[in-house]
Backbone as a ProteinNet text record, in pm:
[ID]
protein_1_A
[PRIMARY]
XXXXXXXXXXXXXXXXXXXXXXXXXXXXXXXXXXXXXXXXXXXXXXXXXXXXXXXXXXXXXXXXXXXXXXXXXXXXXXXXXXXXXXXXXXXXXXXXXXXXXXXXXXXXXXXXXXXXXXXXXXXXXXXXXXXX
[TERTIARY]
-1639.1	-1632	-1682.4	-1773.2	-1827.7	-1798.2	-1855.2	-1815.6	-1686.7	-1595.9	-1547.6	-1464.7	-1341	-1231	-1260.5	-1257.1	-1237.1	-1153.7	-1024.8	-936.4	-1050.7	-982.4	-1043.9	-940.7	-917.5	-838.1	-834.2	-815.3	-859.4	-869.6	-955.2	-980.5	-992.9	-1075.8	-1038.1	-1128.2	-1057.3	-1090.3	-1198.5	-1282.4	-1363.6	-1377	-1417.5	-1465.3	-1608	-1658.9	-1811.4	-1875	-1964.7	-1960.8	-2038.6	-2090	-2171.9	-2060.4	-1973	-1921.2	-1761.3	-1786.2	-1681.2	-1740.3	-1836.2	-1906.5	-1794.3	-1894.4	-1806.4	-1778.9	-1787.3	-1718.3	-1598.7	-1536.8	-1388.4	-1334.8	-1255.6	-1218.6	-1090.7	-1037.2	-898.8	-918.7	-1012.2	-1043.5	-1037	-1121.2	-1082.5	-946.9	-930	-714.2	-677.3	-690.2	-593.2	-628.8	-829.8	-869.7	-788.2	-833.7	-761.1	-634.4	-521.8	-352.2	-383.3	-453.6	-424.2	-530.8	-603.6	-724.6	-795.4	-808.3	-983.2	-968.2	-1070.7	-1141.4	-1180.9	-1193.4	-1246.6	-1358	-1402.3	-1498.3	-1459.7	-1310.9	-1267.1	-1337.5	-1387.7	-1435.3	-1356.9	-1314.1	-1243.2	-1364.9	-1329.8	-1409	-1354.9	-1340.3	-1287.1	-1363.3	-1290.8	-1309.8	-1268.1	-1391	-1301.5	-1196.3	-1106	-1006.2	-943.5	-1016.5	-993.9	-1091.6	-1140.9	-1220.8	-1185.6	-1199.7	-1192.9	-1270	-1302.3	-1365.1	-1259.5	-1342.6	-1295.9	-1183.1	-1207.9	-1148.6	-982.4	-1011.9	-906.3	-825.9	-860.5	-774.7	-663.3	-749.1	-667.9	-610.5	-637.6	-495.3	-409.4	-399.3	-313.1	-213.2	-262.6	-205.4	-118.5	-178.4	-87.2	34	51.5	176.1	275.6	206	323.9	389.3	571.3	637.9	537.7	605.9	553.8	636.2	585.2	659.5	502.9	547.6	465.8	394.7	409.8	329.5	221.1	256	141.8	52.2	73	9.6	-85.4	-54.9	-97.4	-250.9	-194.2	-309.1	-411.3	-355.8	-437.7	-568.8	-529.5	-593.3	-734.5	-741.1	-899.5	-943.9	-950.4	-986.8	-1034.7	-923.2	-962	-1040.2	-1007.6	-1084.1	-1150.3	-1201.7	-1254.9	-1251.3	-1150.2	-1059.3	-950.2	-851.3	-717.1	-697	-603.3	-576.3	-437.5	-399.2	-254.5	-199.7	-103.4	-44.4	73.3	139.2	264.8	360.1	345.2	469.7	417.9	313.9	323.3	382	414.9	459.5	559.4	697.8	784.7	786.6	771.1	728.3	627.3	508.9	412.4	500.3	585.9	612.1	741	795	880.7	806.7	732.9	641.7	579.1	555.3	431.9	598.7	624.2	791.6	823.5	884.9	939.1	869.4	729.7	608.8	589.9	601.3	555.3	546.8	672.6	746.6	610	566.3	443.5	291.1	294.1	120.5	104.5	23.6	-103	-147	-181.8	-150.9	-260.3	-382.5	-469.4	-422.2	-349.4	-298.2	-164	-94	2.8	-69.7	-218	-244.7	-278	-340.3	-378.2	-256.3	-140.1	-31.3	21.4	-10.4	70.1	0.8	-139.4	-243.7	-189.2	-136.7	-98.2	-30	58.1	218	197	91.1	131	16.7	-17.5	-124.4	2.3	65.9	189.4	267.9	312	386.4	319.3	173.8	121.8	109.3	150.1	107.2	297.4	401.6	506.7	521.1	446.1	474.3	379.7	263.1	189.3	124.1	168.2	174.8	55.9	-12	-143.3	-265.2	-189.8	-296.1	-299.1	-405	-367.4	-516.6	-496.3	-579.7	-680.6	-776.2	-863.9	-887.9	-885	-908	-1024.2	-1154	-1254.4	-1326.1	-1334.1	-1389.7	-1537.4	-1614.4	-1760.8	-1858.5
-383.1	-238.1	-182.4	-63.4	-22.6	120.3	167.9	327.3	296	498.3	480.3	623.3	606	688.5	826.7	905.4	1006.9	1116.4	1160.6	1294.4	1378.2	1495.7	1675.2	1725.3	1761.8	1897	2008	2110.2	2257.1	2336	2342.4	2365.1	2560.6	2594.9	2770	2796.9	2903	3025.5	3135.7	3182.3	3319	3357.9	3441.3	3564.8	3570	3516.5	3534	3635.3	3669.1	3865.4	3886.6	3814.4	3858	3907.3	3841.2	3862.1	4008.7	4035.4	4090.2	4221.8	4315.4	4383.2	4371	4421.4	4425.1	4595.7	4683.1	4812.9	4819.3	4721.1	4638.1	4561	4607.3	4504.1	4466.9	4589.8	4525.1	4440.8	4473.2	4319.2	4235.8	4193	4073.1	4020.7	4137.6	4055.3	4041.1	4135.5	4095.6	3923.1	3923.2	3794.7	3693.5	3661.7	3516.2	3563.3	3657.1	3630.7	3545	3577.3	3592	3413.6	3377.5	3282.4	3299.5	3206.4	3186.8	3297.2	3276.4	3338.5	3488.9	3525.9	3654.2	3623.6	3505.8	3496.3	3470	3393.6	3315.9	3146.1	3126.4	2988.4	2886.9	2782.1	2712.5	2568.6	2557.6	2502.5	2391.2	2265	2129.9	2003.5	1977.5	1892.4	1752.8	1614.4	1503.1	1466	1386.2	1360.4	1201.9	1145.1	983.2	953.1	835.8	735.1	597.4	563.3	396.4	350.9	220	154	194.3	199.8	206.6	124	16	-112.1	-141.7	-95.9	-91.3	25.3	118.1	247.3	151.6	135.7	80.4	-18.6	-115.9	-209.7	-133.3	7.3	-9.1	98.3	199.2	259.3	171.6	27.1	-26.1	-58	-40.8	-98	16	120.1	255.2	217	251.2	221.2	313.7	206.8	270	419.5	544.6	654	796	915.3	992	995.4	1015.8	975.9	920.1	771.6	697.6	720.3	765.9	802.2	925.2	985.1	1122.5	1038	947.7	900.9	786.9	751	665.9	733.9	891.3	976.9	987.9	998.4	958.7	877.2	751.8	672.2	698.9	746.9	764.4	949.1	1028.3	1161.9	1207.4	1114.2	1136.9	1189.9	1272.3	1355.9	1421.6	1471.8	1550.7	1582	1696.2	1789.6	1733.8	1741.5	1749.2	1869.2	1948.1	2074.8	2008.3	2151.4	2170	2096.8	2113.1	1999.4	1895.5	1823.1	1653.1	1565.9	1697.9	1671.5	1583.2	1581.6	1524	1395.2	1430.2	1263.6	1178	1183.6	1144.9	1076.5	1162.9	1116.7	1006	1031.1	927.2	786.8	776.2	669.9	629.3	679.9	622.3	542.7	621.5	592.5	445.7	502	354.8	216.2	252.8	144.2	102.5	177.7	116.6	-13.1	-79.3	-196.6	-284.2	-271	-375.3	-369.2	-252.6	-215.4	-309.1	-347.1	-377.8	-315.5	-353.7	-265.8	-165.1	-166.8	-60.3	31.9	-11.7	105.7	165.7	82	114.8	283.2	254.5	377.7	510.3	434.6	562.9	643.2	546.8	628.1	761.8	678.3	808.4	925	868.9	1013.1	1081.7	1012.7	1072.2	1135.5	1083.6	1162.9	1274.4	1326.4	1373.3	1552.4	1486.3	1599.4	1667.9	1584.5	1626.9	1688	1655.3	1759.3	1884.7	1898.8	1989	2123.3	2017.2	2136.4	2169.4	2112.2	2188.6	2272.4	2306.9	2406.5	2478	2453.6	2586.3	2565.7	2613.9	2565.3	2621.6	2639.8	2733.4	2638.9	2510.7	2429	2303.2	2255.9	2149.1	2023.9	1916.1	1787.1	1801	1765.1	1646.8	1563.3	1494.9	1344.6	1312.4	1238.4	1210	1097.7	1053	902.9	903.7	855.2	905.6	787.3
-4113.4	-4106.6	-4239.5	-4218.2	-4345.6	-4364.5	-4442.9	-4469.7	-4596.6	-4644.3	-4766.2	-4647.6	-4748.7	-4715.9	-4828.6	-4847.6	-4950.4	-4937.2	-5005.6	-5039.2	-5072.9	-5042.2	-5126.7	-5142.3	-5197.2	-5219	-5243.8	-5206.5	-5212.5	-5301.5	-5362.6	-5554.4	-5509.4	-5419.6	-5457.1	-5342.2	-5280.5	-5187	-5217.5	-5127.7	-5136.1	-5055.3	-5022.3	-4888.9	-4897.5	-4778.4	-4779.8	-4780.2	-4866.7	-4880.1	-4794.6	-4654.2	-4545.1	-4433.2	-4467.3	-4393.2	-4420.7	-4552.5	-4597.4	-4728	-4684	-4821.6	-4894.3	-5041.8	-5140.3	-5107.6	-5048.3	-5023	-4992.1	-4934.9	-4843.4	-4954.5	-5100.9	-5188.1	-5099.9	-5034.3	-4983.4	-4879.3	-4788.7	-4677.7	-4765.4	-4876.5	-4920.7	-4945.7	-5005.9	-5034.9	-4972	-4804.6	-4696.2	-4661.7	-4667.2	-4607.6	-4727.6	-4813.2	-4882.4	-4882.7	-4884.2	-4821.5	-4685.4	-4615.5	-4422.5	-4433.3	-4494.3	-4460.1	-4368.8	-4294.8	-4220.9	-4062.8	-4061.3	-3920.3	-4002.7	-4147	-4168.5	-4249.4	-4247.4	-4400.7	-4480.6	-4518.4	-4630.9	-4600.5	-4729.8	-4735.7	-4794.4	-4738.2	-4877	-4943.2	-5059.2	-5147.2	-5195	-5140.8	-5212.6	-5322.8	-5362.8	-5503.6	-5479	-5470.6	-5431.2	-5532.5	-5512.5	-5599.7	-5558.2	-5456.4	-5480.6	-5384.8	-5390.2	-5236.5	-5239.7	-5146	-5128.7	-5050.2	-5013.3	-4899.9	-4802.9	-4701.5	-4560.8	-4525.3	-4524.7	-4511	-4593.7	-4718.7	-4840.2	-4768.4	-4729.7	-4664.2	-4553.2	-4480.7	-4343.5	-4416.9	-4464.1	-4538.6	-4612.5	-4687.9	-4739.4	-4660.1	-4545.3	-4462.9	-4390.2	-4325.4	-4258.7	-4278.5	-4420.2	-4543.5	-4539.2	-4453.4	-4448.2	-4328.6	-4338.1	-4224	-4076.9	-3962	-3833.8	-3809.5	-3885.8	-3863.7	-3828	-3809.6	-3809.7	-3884.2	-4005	-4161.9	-4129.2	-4098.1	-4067.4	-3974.4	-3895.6	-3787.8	-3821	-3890.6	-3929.8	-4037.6	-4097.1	-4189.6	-4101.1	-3980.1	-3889.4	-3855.9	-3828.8	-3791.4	-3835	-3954	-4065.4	-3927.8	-3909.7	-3849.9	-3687.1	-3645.8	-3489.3	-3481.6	-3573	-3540.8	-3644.8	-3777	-3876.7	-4007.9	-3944.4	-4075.6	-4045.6	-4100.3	-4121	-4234.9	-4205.1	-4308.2	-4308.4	-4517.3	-4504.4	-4551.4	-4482.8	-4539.4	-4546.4	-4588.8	-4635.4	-4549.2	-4444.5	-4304.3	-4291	-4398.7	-4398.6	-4542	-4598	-4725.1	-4781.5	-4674.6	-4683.7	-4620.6	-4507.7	-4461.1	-4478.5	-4574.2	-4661.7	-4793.4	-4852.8	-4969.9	-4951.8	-4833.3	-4819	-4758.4	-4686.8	-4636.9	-4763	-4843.7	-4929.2	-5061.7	-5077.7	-5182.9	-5105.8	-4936.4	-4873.1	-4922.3	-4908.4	-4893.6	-5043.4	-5170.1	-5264.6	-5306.7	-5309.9	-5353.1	-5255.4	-5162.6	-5082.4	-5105.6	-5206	-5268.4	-5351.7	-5383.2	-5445.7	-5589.3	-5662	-5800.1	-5744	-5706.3	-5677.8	-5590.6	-5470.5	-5396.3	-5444.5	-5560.7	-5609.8	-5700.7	-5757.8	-5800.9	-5710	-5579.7	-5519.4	-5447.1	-5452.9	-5397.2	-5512.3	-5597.9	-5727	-5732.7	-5703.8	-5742.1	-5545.8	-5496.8	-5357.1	-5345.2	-5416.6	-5439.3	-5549.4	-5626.9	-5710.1	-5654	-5563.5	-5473.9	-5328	-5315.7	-5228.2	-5287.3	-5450.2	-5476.1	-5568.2	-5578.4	-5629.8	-5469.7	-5336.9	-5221.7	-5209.2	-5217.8	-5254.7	-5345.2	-5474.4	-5577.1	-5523.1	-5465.2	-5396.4	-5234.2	-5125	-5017.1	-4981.6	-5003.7	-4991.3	-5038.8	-5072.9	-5148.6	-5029.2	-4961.7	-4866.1	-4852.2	-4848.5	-4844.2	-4738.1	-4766.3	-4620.1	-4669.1	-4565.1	-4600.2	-4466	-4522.4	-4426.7	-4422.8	-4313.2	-4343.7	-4334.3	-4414.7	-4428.7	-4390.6
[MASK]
++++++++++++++++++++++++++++++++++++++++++++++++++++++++++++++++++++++++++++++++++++++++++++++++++++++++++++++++++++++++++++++++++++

């Protein structure tokens, strides 16, 4: 199996000004409060990759719970988003699982865990993850 796993994370919002003149400053505020379907764009920044292969081994190492399943997902529909309601059961799957990583996935969990709790201090902030 070939290909690479890669995170984004949602580095910053705009309003597409085709879709939003700049005559409408308050459309814009309503659009980035309210997000998409008005011409808000979001703009992501990678922030980890792996081989393909290295993904699925170290996902499998997460208990058989929703979590996991949620990260199987890459795989069977190409990508998912993580928001704010995968937060908790992410950080407990990945916590449960540590003690069975690998020193390398032992790192990508931390930089995992530490993007889960950057979307609890701002819930407005949320992952994709895409398999390329």
């Amino acid at each position: 199996m070939s290909g690479k796993v890669e995170f984004y994370r949602l580095s910053k919002k705009f309003v597409d000004e085709k879709e939003a003149p700049p005559q409408v400053k308050q459309l814009e505020y309503y659009a980035l409060a309210i997000g998409h379907h008005v011409g808000v764009v979001d703009c992501f920044s990678p922030v980890m990759n792996m081989a393909r292969e290295e993904y699925l081994k170290w996902i499998a190492k997460l208990p058989q719970t929703e979590a996991r399943r949620k990260m199987e997902g890459v795989v069977k529909w190409g990508e998912v988003e993580i928001t704010k309601e995968h937060v908790r059961p992410l950080i407990k799957a990945l916590t449960d699982a540590t003690p069975t990583f690998l020193p390398e996935e032992k790192k990508w969990a931390e930089c995992l865990l530490q993007l889960l709790r950057s979307i609890q201090r701002e819930p407005a902030i949320y992952l994709v993850v895409r398999s390329l």
